Coordinates of C-alpha atoms and ligand atoms in Angstrom, one line a residue:
M273 CA 110.9 94.7 30.1
E274 CA 109.4 98.4 31.5
W275 CA 107.7 96.1 34.0
I276 CA 110.6 94.0 35.5
K277 CA 112.9 97.6 36.0
Q278 CA 109.9 99.4 38.1
V279 CA 109.5 95.7 39.9
L280 CA 113.1 95.8 41.1
S281 CA 112.7 99.3 41.6
Q282 CA 109.6 99.0 43.6
N283 CA 112.1 96.2 44.8
A284 CA 115.2 98.4 45.9
L285 CA 112.9 100.8 48.1
W286 CA 111.3 98.1 50.1
S287 CA 114.5 96.9 50.6
L288 CA 116.1 99.6 51.7
L289 CA 113.6 101.1 53.8
L290 CA 113.4 97.8 55.5
C291 CA 116.7 98.5 56.2
I292 CA 115.8 101.5 57.5
F293 CA 113.9 99.4 59.8
I294 CA 115.8 97.4 60.7
Q295 CA 118.8 99.6 61.4
F296 CA 116.3 102.0 63.2
I297 CA 115.2 98.9 65.4
S298 CA 118.8 98.2 66.5
C299 CA 120.0 101.1 66.5
N300 CA 117.0 101.5 69.7
T301 CA 117.7 98.3 71.3
D302 CA 121.6 98.7 71.3
D303 CA 121.3 102.4 72.1
L304 CA 119.5 100.6 75.1
P305 CA 122.5 100.7 78.0
Q306 CA 123.7 103.8 76.4
R307 CA 120.8 105.7 77.2
A308 CA 119.5 104.4 80.4
R309 CA 123.5 105.6 81.3
N310 CA 122.3 109.5 79.8
L311 CA 119.4 109.7 81.9
M312 CA 121.1 108.3 85.3
E313 CA 124.0 110.5 84.9
S314 CA 121.7 113.8 84.3
S315 CA 119.3 112.0 87.0
P316 CA 121.1 110.1 89.4
L317 CA 118.8 107.8 91.4
I318 CA 117.8 108.5 95.1
D319 CA 117.1 105.1 96.8
G320 CA 114.5 104.8 99.5
H321 CA 116.2 101.7 101.0
N322 CA 120.1 100.6 102.0
D323 CA 120.5 98.4 105.2
L324 CA 124.4 98.5 104.6
A325 CA 124.8 99.9 108.8
L326 CA 122.7 96.6 109.4
Q327 CA 125.9 94.4 107.4
L328 CA 128.4 96.8 109.5
R329 CA 126.6 95.5 112.8
R330 CA 126.4 92.7 112.5
I331 CA 129.5 92.3 110.4
Y332 CA 131.8 94.3 112.4
K333 CA 130.3 95.8 114.9
N334 CA 130.2 98.8 113.5
R335 CA 133.9 99.3 113.5
L336 CA 134.4 101.5 110.7
S337 CA 138.6 101.6 111.4
K338 CA 138.3 97.5 110.3
I339 CA 137.0 97.9 107.0
N340 CA 137.1 100.0 103.7
L341 CA 133.8 101.0 102.2
R342 CA 135.1 101.3 98.6
T343 CA 136.1 97.8 97.6
I344 CA 134.1 95.8 101.2
N345 CA 133.2 93.3 99.3
T346 CA 131.1 91.4 102.3
T347 CA 127.5 93.5 101.4
R348 CA 126.2 94.0 98.5
T349 CA 126.8 98.0 98.8
N350 CA 130.2 99.6 98.3
L351 CA 130.9 103.1 97.1
Q352 CA 132.6 101.9 93.5
K353 CA 129.8 100.1 93.1
L354 CA 127.2 102.5 94.5
K355 CA 128.7 105.2 91.8
T356 CA 128.8 102.5 89.0
G357 CA 125.3 102.3 89.8
H358 CA 125.1 105.8 89.2
V359 CA 123.5 106.3 92.8
G360 CA 123.0 110.2 93.7
A361 CA 121.2 110.3 97.1
Q362 CA 120.6 107.2 100.1
F363 CA 118.8 107.1 102.5
W364 CA 120.9 104.8 104.9
S365 CA 118.5 102.8 107.1
A366 CA 118.5 103.6 111.0
Y367 CA 117.5 100.1 111.5
V368 CA 116.5 98.2 115.2
M369 CA 115.3 94.6 115.7
C370 CA 112.0 94.0 116.9
S371 CA 113.1 92.5 120.0
A372 CA 114.4 95.5 121.3
Q373 CA 111.2 97.1 121.9
D374 CA 110.7 98.7 124.9
K375 CA 114.7 97.5 125.4
D376 CA 117.3 99.5 124.5
A377 CA 115.4 100.3 121.2
V378 CA 116.7 103.8 121.5
R379 CA 120.4 103.1 122.6
L380 CA 119.9 100.9 119.2
A381 CA 119.4 103.2 117.0
L382 CA 121.4 106.2 118.3
E383 CA 124.4 103.5 117.6
Q384 CA 123.0 104.0 114.1
I385 CA 122.7 106.9 113.1
D386 CA 126.2 107.1 114.3
V387 CA 127.5 105.0 112.4
I388 CA 126.5 106.4 109.7
K389 CA 127.4 109.8 110.6
R390 CA 131.0 108.6 110.3
M391 CA 130.6 106.9 107.6
C392 CA 129.8 109.5 105.5
E393 CA 132.0 112.1 107.6
D394 CA 135.1 109.4 106.9
Y395 CA 134.5 109.1 103.3
E396 CA 134.8 112.1 100.5
E397 CA 132.1 109.9 98.4
L398 CA 130.0 111.1 100.7
E399 CA 127.9 114.4 102.0
F400 CA 125.7 114.4 104.9
V401 CA 122.0 116.4 103.5
T402 CA 119.1 117.0 105.3
S403 CA 116.8 118.5 102.8
S404 CA 115.2 118.7 99.3
L405 CA 117.8 121.4 98.4
G406 CA 121.4 119.7 99.8
I407 CA 120.4 116.6 97.6
E408 CA 119.8 118.7 94.1
I409 CA 122.8 120.8 95.4
T410 CA 125.1 118.1 96.0
K411 CA 128.2 116.8 93.8
K412 CA 128.6 113.9 95.4
I413 CA 127.0 110.7 97.1
G414 CA 124.3 112.5 99.5
C415 CA 123.4 110.3 102.9
L416 CA 120.4 110.4 104.3
I417 CA 118.9 108.5 107.1
G418 CA 115.7 106.9 107.6
L419 CA 114.6 105.4 110.8
E420 CA 113.4 101.3 110.9
G421 CA 110.8 101.0 113.2
G422 CA 108.4 103.0 115.5
H423 CA 109.6 101.6 118.5
I424 CA 112.5 102.8 118.4
I425 CA 110.9 106.3 119.4
D426 CA 109.7 104.5 122.6
S427 CA 106.4 106.8 122.3
S428 CA 108.1 109.4 123.0
L429 CA 106.9 112.4 120.8
A430 CA 110.2 114.2 122.3
A431 CA 112.9 111.6 121.0
L432 CA 111.3 111.4 117.7
R433 CA 111.9 115.1 117.2
M434 CA 115.4 114.8 118.4
F435 CA 115.3 111.4 115.8
Y436 CA 114.8 114.2 113.9
E437 CA 117.3 117.1 114.9
L438 CA 119.4 114.3 114.6
G439 CA 118.9 114.2 110.7
A440 CA 116.4 111.2 110.7
R441 CA 114.2 112.3 107.9
Y442 CA 111.4 109.3 107.7
M443 CA 110.2 107.1 110.4
T444 CA 109.2 103.8 108.9
L445 CA 106.1 103.7 111.7
T446 CA 106.5 99.4 112.3
H447 CA 109.0 97.1 111.3
T448 CA 107.8 93.0 111.9
C449 CA 106.0 94.3 115.3
N450 CA 103.4 96.3 116.4
T451 CA 104.3 98.9 119.0
P452 CA 101.9 99.9 120.8
W453 CA 100.4 102.9 118.8
A454 CA 100.3 101.1 115.2
E455 CA 99.2 97.9 113.8
T456 CA 102.4 96.0 111.9
S457 CA 101.7 94.1 109.2
S458 CA 103.8 90.6 110.1
D459 CA 101.2 90.2 112.9
D460 CA 102.4 86.8 113.9
L461 CA 106.2 87.7 113.5
H462 CA 106.4 89.2 117.2
K463 CA 104.2 89.0 120.6
F464 CA 104.1 92.8 121.4
Y465 CA 101.0 95.3 121.7
Q466 CA 98.7 92.1 120.5
G467 CA 95.5 93.5 119.3
R468 CA 96.1 96.6 118.4
K469 CA 94.0 97.3 115.0
S470 CA 95.3 100.3 112.7
L471 CA 96.9 103.0 114.7
T472 CA 95.7 104.6 118.0
D473 CA 94.6 108.0 119.0
F474 CA 98.3 108.4 120.3
G475 CA 99.9 106.9 116.7
T476 CA 97.1 110.2 114.8
E477 CA 99.2 112.3 117.0
V478 CA 102.9 110.5 115.7
I479 CA 101.0 111.3 111.8
R480 CA 100.6 114.9 113.4
E481 CA 104.3 116.1 115.0
M482 CA 105.2 114.1 111.7
N483 CA 103.9 116.5 109.3
R484 CA 104.3 119.5 111.8
I485 CA 108.4 118.8 111.9
G486 CA 108.8 117.7 108.4
M487 CA 109.7 114.1 109.0
I488 CA 108.0 112.2 106.3
I489 CA 105.8 109.5 107.1
D490 CA 107.0 105.2 105.5
L491 CA 104.5 103.1 105.3
S492 CA 106.5 100.1 104.4
H493 CA 105.7 97.1 106.8
T494 CA 102.9 98.5 108.1
S495 CA 99.4 96.6 107.8
S496 CA 96.7 97.9 104.9
N497 CA 94.4 99.2 107.2
T498 CA 97.5 101.5 109.0
S499 CA 97.9 103.1 105.4
R500 CA 94.3 103.4 105.1
E501 CA 93.7 105.1 107.8
V502 CA 97.4 107.4 107.7
L503 CA 96.3 108.0 104.3
A504 CA 93.3 109.5 105.4
I505 CA 94.4 111.7 108.2
S506 CA 98.2 113.1 107.2
K507 CA 98.6 116.6 105.5
A508 CA 101.8 115.6 103.6
P509 CA 102.6 112.9 101.4
V510 CA 103.5 109.8 102.9
I511 CA 106.0 107.2 101.1
F512 CA 106.7 103.5 101.0
S513 CA 110.1 103.4 101.4
H514 CA 110.5 99.8 100.5
S515 CA 107.4 98.2 99.3
A516 CA 105.7 95.7 96.7
V517 CA 102.7 95.3 94.8
F518 CA 100.0 92.9 96.4
A519 CA 98.1 91.9 93.0
L520 CA 101.4 90.3 91.5
C521 CA 101.9 89.0 94.4
G522 CA 99.8 89.0 97.2
I523 CA 101.7 88.5 100.8
K524 CA 101.0 91.6 103.7
R525 CA 104.3 92.8 103.4
N526 CA 102.9 94.4 100.0
I527 CA 101.0 96.9 98.9
P528 CA 97.0 96.1 97.7
D529 CA 95.3 98.2 94.6
D530 CA 93.4 100.8 97.6
V531 CA 96.1 102.0 98.8
L532 CA 98.0 102.6 95.7
L533 CA 94.8 104.5 94.7
S534 CA 95.3 106.7 98.0
I535 CA 98.6 107.0 97.0
K536 CA 98.0 108.8 94.3
K537 CA 95.9 111.3 95.6
N538 CA 98.1 111.7 98.5
G539 CA 100.6 112.5 96.1
G540 CA 103.0 110.5 98.1
L541 CA 105.3 107.5 96.9
V542 CA 106.0 104.1 96.6
M543 CA 109.5 103.6 96.0
V544 CA 109.2 99.6 94.7
N545 CA 111.6 97.0 96.8
F546 CA 113.7 94.3 94.7
H547 CA 113.5 91.7 97.0
T548 CA 112.1 87.9 95.1
E549 CA 110.0 86.9 97.8
F550 CA 108.1 90.5 97.4
I551 CA 107.6 90.4 93.8
A552 CA 107.7 87.0 92.8
C553 CA 106.7 85.1 96.0
R554 CA 109.6 83.2 95.1
K555 CA 113.4 82.9 95.8
T556 CA 113.9 83.4 92.5
A557 CA 112.9 86.0 89.7
N558 CA 114.3 88.2 87.5
I559 CA 114.6 92.0 86.0
S560 CA 111.5 91.5 84.2
T561 CA 109.4 89.8 86.8
L562 CA 110.8 93.2 88.6
A563 CA 109.6 95.7 86.0
D564 CA 106.5 94.2 86.2
H565 CA 105.8 95.5 89.1
F566 CA 106.6 98.9 88.3
D567 CA 104.5 98.7 85.2
Y568 CA 101.3 97.9 87.2
I569 CA 102.3 100.3 89.7
K570 CA 101.8 103.2 86.3
K571 CA 98.9 102.4 85.2
L572 CA 97.0 101.9 88.2
A573 CA 98.5 105.5 90.4
G574 CA 101.1 107.4 87.7
P575 CA 104.3 107.6 86.7
G576 CA 104.4 110.3 89.7
S577 CA 103.7 107.5 92.3
I578 CA 106.7 105.2 91.2
G579 CA 110.6 105.3 92.8
I580 CA 113.2 103.0 94.2
G581 CA 113.6 101.0 97.3
G582 CA 116.6 98.7 95.9
D583 CA 116.6 97.1 99.9
Y584 CA 119.6 95.9 99.3
D585 CA 121.7 94.1 102.3
G586 CA 118.4 94.3 104.1
V587 CA 116.9 90.1 102.8
T588 CA 118.9 87.8 100.5
G589 CA 117.3 87.1 98.1
F590 CA 117.7 89.2 94.5
P591 CA 116.4 88.7 91.2
E592 CA 119.5 87.3 87.9
G593 CA 120.8 90.4 87.3
L594 CA 120.6 92.1 90.6
E595 CA 122.6 91.1 93.0
D596 CA 123.9 94.3 93.9
V597 CA 123.6 98.0 93.7
S598 CA 126.3 98.6 91.0
K599 CA 122.9 96.5 89.0
Y600 CA 120.5 99.9 88.6
P601 CA 120.7 100.7 85.2
L602 CA 120.3 97.3 84.2
L603 CA 116.3 98.1 85.5
I604 CA 116.3 101.3 84.0
Q605 CA 117.5 99.6 80.5
E606 CA 114.5 97.3 81.1
L607 CA 111.7 100.1 81.4
L608 CA 112.6 102.0 78.2
R609 CA 112.4 98.3 76.3
R610 CA 109.1 98.5 77.6
G611 CA 108.5 101.7 76.6
W612 CA 108.9 104.4 79.4
Q613 CA 109.4 107.6 78.3
D614 CA 112.5 109.1 79.1
E615 CA 110.6 111.8 81.9
E616 CA 108.5 108.8 83.2
I617 CA 112.4 107.3 84.3
R618 CA 113.2 110.7 85.5
G619 CA 110.6 110.7 88.0
V620 CA 111.1 107.1 89.1
L621 CA 114.5 108.4 89.2
R622 CA 114.2 111.1 91.6
D623 CA 112.6 114.0 90.8
N624 CA 109.1 112.1 91.8
F625 CA 110.9 112.0 95.3
L626 CA 111.8 114.9 94.7
R627 CA 108.6 116.4 94.8
V628 CA 107.3 114.4 98.0
F629 CA 110.0 116.0 99.6
R630 CA 109.3 119.7 99.2
D631 CA 105.8 118.6 99.8
V632 CA 106.6 117.8 103.2
E633 CA 109.3 120.8 104.0
S634 CA 106.1 123.2 102.9
I635 CA 103.8 121.3 104.7
R636 CA 106.0 121.6 107.7
D637 CA 106.6 125.6 107.1
Q638 CA 102.7 126.1 106.7
Q639 CA 102.7 124.9 110.2
L640 CA 105.6 127.0 111.8
N641 CA 102.7 128.5 114.5
L642 CA 102.0 125.3 116.3
R643 CA 103.6 124.2 119.5
P644 CA 105.1 120.9 119.8
S645 CA 102.8 118.7 120.6
E646 CA 103.2 117.8 124.7
K647 CA 100.7 114.5 124.2
E648 CA 102.0 111.7 126.1
I649 CA 101.0 107.8 126.0
P650 CA 98.5 106.5 128.6
E651 CA 100.7 104.3 130.7
D652 CA 98.2 101.4 130.6
E653 CA 98.6 101.7 126.9
L654 CA 102.5 100.9 127.2
S655 CA 104.8 97.4 128.3
Y656 CA 106.3 99.0 131.4
T657 CA 109.0 95.8 132.0
C658 CA 112.1 98.2 131.1
R659 CA 111.1 102.1 131.7
L660 CA 111.3 103.8 135.3
D661 CA 107.9 103.9 136.6
L662 CA 107.9 108.2 136.2
Q663 CA 105.2 108.3 139.0
N664 CA 107.0 107.1 141.9
F665 CA 110.1 109.0 140.4
Q666 CA 108.1 112.1 140.9
Q667 CA 107.2 111.3 144.4
R668 CA 110.0 109.8 145.5
S669 CA 112.3 112.8 144.4
A670 CA 110.2 115.4 146.1
K671 CA 111.1 113.8 149.2
A672 CA 114.8 113.4 148.6
S673 CA 114.5 117.2 147.6
G674 CA 113.3 117.5 150.8
I675 CA 115.9 116.2 153.3
Q676 CA 117.8 117.6 151.0
E677 CA 116.2 121.3 151.8
I678 CA 116.4 120.3 155.5
S679 CA 119.9 119.3 155.8
I680 CA 120.4 122.0 154.0
S681 CA 120.1 124.7 156.5
A682 CA 120.9 122.9 159.4
F683 CA 124.4 122.2 157.9
T684 CA 124.2 126.2 157.2
L685 CA 122.8 126.4 160.8
I686 CA 125.1 124.5 162.5
T687 CA 128.2 126.6 160.4
Y688 CA 126.8 130.2 161.5
M689 CA 126.8 129.1 165.5
L690 CA 129.7 127.6 165.1
S691 CA 131.2 130.7 163.3
C692 CA 129.3 133.7 165.9
I693 CA 130.8 131.1 168.3
F694 CA 134.0 130.9 167.2
I695 CA 134.4 134.7 166.1
F696 CA 133.3 136.0 169.9
W697 CA 136.0 133.2 171.5
Ligands
LIG750 C1 137.1 90.4 98.8 O1 137.9 91.3 99.1 C2 139.3 90.2 100.0 C3 139.7 91.6 100.4 O2 139.6 92.7 101.0 C4 139.9 90.1 98.9 O3 140.8 89.3 99.7 C5 139.0 88.8 97.8 O4 139.5 88.1 97.2 C6 137.3 89.7 98.3 N1 136.8 88.4 97.1 C7 135.8 88.9 95.7 C8 135.5 87.7 95.6 O5 136.3 89.7 95.6
LIG751 C1 90.7 96.3 109.0 O1 89.6 97.2 109.2 C2 88.2 97.6 108.5 C3 87.2 98.5 108.6 O2 87.9 98.8 110.0 C4 87.5 95.8 109.3 O3 86.9 95.9 108.9 C5 88.8 94.8 108.9 O4 88.9 93.6 109.3 C6 90.7 95.4 109.1 N1 91.0 94.5 108.7 C7 92.5 93.3 108.8 C8 93.1 93.2 108.5 O5 92.2 93.9 110.8
LIG752 C1 111.4 85.9 83.4 O1 110.7 85.4 84.7 C2 109.7 84.9 84.4 C3 109.1 83.4 85.6 O2 109.2 83.4 85.8 C4 110.0 83.7 82.9 O3 108.1 84.1 82.2 C5 110.0 84.8 82.2 O4 110.6 84.1 80.6 C6 112.1 85.7 82.2 N1 112.4 86.7 81.6 C7 113.6 86.2 81.2 C8 113.7 87.5 80.3 O5 114.3 85.8 81.6
LIG753 ZN1 112.5 96.7 106.5

């Protein structure tokens, strides 16, 4: 009966091993929420793009006094949900509609910056920050500003610099319209500056100036050729603040493979957009569809090139399970389930963006000897419908000040004569 004993004990051994194995697997699977939570608590998310400010304008005319941002439920973003989602810093988009190009885009952008600043001032959960260090040391949710649409600077490098002074830290070169100096990926939506290709000479100067002052270049919404041109000339790493992969959903708004490879070379970052129409080219999608974009970029450009730019409140369709900003941990669980390493996930959440931001800052600091650019866009590259004609303005004001001088001296003369007459009287 020795052999029976042996088989039994072997079976027992095997079942024991099997048991341990199953335990290990189920243990690991059950632990996914916990592992995701642990990772996000120690590495809170820096998200590249949120359009809450657009909704504040659209629904509330920027009247913050009328709403409570902690619990507001007409938007996909509120402060409670940001906390649940382990968001540590958020780029709030100061977005301006293309239809305001060459009209009041500058004012509208100022108003969006104003509402973002007031929001971050009003709530103790938020803190306005403008540097990589600021993000790292805040104990609150860091508020950052991204300008969405190059039409916001109205082709003025002076305006670009002043937006930086107000705290804007990236600028998306185009929205869905060409600017006088850069080409959009949505070439059929608006009639502005048709025929613009890639970057003009002035566009190249915008890139140089952004590199010089430390404004991150955002290539989301730009045409692939604009992206290629910028990647060829930018001294600093660039980002896509909210874009997805062309190979998985072939629309022009997404990033083609050669540009993904250039991003890797540039040390830049793709912050992946969650919008169903961008990730699945359909109205519906699930977390797995989205995770495919992460896997794809990781394989082609490496885990150091990936971040998150959910685009909440900027678009309507989101994957099942990712309906609002409290749901980011479910994506992290899915990446863990697919075998992503902790360090890779910390990169996606936070470290990759911080690396890019620090590099942009250090390239700025290496160019402190460069003077601000005084280049102006050639007048014939602009549409002048709503601009003051400065050519005439300069002549007119010269004439006006001439008249003033004459009238002042005539006035002085008469006063002098009168006082003389009075004194000698
Ligand atoms: C949204 O908030 C309002 C009050 O702020 C509340 O009355 C309403 O029930 C909420 N709706 C949902 C779906 O939670
Ligand atoms: C992009 O640039 C290349 C090279 O200049 C050109 O051949 C191509 O037509 C451009 N693509 C588009 C869509 O304009
Ligand atoms: C997600 O969607 C894809 C494509 O529609 C489908 O093949 C897959 O089964 C879905 N996965 C889950 C977990 O629902
Ligand atoms: Zn956008």
